[in-house]
Short mmCIF file of C-alpha atoms in Angstrom, two decimals:
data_model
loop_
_atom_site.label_atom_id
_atom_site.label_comp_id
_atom_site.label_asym_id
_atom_site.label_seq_id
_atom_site.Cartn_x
_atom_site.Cartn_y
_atom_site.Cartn_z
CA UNK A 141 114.66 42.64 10.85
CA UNK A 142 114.96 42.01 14.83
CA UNK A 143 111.31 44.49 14.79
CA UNK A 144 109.84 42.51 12.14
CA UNK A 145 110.14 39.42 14.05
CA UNK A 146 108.58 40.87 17.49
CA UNK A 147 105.71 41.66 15.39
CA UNK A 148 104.83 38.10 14.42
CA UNK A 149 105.90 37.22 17.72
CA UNK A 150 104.18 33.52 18.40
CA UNK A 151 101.90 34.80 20.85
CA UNK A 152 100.30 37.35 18.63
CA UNK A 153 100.17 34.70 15.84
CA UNK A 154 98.26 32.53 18.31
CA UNK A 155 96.00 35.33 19.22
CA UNK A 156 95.37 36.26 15.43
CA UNK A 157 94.20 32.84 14.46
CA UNK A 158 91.87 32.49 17.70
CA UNK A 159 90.09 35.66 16.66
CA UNK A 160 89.90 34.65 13.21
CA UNK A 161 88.77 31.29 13.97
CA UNK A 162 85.88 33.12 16.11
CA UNK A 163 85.36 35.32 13.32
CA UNK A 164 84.84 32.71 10.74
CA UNK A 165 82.82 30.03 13.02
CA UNK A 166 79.39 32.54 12.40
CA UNK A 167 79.58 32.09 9.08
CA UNK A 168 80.26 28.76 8.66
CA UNK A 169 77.40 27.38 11.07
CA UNK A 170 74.98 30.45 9.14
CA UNK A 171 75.98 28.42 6.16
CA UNK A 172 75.07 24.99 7.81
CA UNK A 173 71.83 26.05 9.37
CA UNK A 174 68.99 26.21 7.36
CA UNK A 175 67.16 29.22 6.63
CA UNK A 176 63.58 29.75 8.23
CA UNK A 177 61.65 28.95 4.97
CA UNK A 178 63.26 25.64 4.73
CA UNK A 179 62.53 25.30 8.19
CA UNK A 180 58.63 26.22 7.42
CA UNK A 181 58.59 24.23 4.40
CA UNK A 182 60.06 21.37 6.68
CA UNK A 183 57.17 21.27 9.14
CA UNK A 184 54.43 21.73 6.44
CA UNK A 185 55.48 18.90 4.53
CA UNK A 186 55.26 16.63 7.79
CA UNK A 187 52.18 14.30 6.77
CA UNK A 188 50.68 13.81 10.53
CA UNK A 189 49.13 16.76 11.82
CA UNK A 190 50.07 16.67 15.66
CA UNK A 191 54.15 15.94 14.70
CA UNK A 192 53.39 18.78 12.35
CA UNK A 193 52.26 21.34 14.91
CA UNK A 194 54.97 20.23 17.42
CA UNK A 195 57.53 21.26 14.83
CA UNK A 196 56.37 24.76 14.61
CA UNK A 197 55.90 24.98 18.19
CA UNK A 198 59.82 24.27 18.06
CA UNK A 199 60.42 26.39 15.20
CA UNK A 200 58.83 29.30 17.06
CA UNK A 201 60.45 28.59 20.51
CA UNK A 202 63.81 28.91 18.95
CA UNK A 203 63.94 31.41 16.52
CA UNK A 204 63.07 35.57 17.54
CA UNK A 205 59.83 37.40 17.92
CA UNK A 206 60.15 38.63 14.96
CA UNK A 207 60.82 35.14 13.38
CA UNK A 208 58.72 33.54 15.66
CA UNK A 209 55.23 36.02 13.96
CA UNK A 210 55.97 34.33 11.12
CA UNK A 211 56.23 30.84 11.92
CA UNK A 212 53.20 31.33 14.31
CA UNK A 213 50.87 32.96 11.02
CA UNK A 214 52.11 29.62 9.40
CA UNK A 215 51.47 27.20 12.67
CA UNK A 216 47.68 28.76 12.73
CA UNK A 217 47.19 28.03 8.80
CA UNK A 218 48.65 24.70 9.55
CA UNK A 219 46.30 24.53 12.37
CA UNK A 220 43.28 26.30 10.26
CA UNK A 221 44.19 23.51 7.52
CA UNK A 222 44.02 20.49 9.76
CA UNK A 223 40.57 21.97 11.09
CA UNK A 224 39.38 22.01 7.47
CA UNK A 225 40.80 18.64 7.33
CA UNK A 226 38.89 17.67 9.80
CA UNK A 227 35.98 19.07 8.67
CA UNK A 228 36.08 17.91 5.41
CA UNK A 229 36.90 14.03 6.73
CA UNK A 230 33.11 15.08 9.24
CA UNK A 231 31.83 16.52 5.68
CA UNK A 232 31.95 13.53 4.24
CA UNK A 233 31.20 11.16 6.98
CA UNK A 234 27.69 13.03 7.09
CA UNK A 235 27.86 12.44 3.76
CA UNK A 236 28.12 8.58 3.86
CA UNK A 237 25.53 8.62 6.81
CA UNK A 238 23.07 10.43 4.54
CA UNK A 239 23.33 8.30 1.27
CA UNK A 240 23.63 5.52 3.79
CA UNK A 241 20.31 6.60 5.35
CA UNK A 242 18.63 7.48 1.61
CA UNK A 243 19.51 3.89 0.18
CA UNK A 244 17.52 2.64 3.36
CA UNK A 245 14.54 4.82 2.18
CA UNK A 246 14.68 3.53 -0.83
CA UNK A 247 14.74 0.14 0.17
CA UNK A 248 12.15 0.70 2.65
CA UNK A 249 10.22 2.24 0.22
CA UNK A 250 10.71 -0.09 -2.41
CA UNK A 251 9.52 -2.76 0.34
CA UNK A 252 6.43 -0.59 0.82
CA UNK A 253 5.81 -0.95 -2.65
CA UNK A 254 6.29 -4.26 -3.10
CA UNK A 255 3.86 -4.63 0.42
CA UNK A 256 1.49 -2.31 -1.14
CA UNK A 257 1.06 -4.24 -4.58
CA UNK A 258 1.01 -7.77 -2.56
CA UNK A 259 -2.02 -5.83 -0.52
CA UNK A 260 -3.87 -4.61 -3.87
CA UNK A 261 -3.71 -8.35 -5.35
CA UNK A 262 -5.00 -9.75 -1.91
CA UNK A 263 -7.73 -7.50 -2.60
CA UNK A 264 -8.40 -8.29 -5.88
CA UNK A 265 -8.19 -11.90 -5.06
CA UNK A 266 -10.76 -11.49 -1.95
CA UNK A 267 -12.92 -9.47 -4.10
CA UNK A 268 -12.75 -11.66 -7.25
CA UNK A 269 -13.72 -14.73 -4.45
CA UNK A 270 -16.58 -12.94 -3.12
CA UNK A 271 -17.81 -12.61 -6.56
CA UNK A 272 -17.57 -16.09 -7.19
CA UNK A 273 -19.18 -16.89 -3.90
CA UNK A 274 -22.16 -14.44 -4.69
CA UNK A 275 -22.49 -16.67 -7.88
CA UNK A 276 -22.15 -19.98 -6.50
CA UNK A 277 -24.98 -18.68 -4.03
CA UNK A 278 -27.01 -17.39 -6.71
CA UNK A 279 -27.51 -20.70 -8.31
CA UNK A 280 -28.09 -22.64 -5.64
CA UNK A 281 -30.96 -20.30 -5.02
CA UNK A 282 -32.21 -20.58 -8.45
CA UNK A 283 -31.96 -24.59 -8.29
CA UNK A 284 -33.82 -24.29 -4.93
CA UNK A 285 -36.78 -22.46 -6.63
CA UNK A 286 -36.60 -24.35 -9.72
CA UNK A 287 -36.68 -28.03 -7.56
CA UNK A 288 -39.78 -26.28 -5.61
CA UNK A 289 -41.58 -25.25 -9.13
CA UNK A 290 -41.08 -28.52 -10.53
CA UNK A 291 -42.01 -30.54 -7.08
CA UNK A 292 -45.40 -27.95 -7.49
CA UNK A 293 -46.08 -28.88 -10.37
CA UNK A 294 -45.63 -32.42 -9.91
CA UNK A 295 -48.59 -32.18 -7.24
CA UNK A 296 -50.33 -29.97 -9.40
CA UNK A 297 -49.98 -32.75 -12.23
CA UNK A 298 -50.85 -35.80 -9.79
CA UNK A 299 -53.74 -33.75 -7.94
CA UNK A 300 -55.19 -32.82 -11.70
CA UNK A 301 -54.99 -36.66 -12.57
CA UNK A 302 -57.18 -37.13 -9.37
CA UNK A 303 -58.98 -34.01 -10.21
CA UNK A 304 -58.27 -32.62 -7.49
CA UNK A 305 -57.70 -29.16 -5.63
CA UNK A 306 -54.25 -28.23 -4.76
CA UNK A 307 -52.83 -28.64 -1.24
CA UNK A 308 -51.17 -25.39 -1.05
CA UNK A 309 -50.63 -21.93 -3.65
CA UNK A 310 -50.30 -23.15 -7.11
CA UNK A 311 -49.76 -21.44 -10.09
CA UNK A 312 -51.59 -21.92 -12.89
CA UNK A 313 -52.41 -21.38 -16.79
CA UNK A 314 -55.48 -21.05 -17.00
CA UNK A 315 -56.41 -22.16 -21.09
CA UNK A 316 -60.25 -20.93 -21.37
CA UNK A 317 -62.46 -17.90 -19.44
CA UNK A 318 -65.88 -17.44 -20.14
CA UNK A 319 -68.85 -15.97 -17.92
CA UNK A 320 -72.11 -17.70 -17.22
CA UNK A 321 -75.53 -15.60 -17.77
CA UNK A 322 -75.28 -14.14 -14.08
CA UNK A 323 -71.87 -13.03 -15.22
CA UNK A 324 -69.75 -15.36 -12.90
CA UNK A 325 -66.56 -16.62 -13.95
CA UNK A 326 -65.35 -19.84 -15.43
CA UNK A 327 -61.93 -21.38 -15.99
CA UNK A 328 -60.56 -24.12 -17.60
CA UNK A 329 -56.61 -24.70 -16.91
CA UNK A 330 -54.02 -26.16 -18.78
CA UNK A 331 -54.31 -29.96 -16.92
CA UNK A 332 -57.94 -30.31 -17.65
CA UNK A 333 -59.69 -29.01 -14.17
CA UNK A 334 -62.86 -27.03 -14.50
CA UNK A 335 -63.02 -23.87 -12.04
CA UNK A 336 -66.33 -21.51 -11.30
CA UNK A 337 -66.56 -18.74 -9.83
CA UNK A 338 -69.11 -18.98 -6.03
CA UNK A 339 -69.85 -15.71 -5.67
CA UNK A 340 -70.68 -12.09 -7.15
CA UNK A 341 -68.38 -10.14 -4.32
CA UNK A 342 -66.14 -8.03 -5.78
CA UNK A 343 -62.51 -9.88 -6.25
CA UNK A 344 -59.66 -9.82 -8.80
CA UNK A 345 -60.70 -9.03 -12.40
CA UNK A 346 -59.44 -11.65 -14.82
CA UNK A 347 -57.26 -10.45 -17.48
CA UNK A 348 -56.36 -12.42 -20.32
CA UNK A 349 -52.10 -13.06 -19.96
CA UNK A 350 -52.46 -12.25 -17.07
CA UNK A 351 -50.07 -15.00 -14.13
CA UNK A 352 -53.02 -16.20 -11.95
CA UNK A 353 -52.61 -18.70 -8.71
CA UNK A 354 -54.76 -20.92 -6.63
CA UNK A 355 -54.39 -21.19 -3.09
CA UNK A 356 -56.48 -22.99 -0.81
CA UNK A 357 -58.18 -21.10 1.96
CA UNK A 358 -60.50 -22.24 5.37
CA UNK A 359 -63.31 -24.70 5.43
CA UNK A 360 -62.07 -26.06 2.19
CA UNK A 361 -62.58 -22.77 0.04
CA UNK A 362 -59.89 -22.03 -2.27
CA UNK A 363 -59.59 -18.66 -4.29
CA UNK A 364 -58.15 -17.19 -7.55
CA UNK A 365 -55.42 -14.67 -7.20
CA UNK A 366 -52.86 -12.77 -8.73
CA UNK A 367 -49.34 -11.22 -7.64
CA UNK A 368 -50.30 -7.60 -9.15
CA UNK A 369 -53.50 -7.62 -6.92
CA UNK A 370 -54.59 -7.93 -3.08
CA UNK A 371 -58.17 -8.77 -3.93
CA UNK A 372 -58.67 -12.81 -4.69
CA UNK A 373 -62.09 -14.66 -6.23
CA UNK A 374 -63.69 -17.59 -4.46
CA UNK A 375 -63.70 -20.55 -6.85
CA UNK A 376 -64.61 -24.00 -6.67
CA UNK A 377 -63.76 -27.10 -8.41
CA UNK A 378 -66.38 -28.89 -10.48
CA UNK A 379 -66.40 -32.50 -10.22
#
């Protein structure tokens, strides 16, 4: 009995329960720590990239080499991931900056269009106004030469009332044409005058239908003519 109690003497208790103490304090804080993949999953589900990185830096500083491979193969995906991220985030920034720089095209080009068709009805206009202009010329030009026929043959009509010759190139219409027995010319016109040819030279050959004109010449001659020929037939006016 005396032995038994030596054995549990209270030093030796004292000196079991220390070493069991030490013996059970591994255990309890490998129960409390977590394990490396919930420290992994831990820094991967940190949202901002650079607190993200600076928990596997700590990861890997505190845990072995061998430990330490592993978390550094999952810091470089992390890193590798926020590089896509970051590529993807410039991916679609071009992306804006190109459908940014296509809808200005398009509006330039619509603009162009828009430019182009206002240019095409300026033309049109400017061409349709030139048209009219060419008109409006036109006529005046055919009122001009129809005031200086009518003011021609208003002298024609006075200077035949007066039976007289015409002051300057005169068309007539010439009503009558005979020839005389030496085979000259004579003409009777639509106002009443009486014209005979003065001479035998050759000159224009009267043709019945035929648009004739008198014009006065030098010396107080005046001559038969016609637009289709150069050659022209003294005449004088019988009283």
């Amino acid at each position: 009995m005396k032995q038994t109690l030596n054995h549990f003497s209270p030093k030796r208790l004292l000196l079991t329960g220390a070493v069991g103490l030490c013996m059970m304090a591994p255990a309890v804080a490998q129960e409390e720590k977590p394990s490396l993949a919930e420290q992994m999953q831990e820094c991967a589900a940190i949202s901002n990239a650079i607190e993200r990185l600076v928990c596997f830096d700590d990861l890997v500083a505190s845990l072995p080499r061998a430990g330490a491979s592993r978390v550094e193969g999952a810091q470089r995906a992390a890193q590798a991931g926020a590089r896509g991220q970051e590529q993807a985030a410039e991916a679609a920034q071009r992306g804006q900056e190109t459908a940014a720089s296509a809808r200005a095209a398009t509006r330039g080009a619509r603009e162009a269009g828009r430019s182009g068709r206002d240019e095409s009805l300026n033309e049109r206009e400017r061409a349709a106004q030139e048209r009219i202009e060419a008109a409006e010329r036109r006529a005046a030009e055919a009122e001009e030469r129809l005031a200086r026929q009518q003011a021609a043959q208003q002298r024609a009509a006075e200077e035949a009332a007066r039976n007289q010759p015409p002051s300057e190139k005169t068309y007539i219409t010439i009503e009558e044409a005979w020839q005389s027995a030496r085979g000259l010319w004579r003409f009777r016109l639509d106002n009443g005058q009486e014209w005979h040819q003065t001479s035998s030279e050759a000159g224009v050959r009267y043709r019945e239908g035929a648009r004739y004109y008198i014009e006065p010449g030098r010396f107080g001659s005046y001559f038969l003519g016609s637009d289709d020929n150069n050659r022209r037939m003294r005449i004088h006016l019988v009283d």
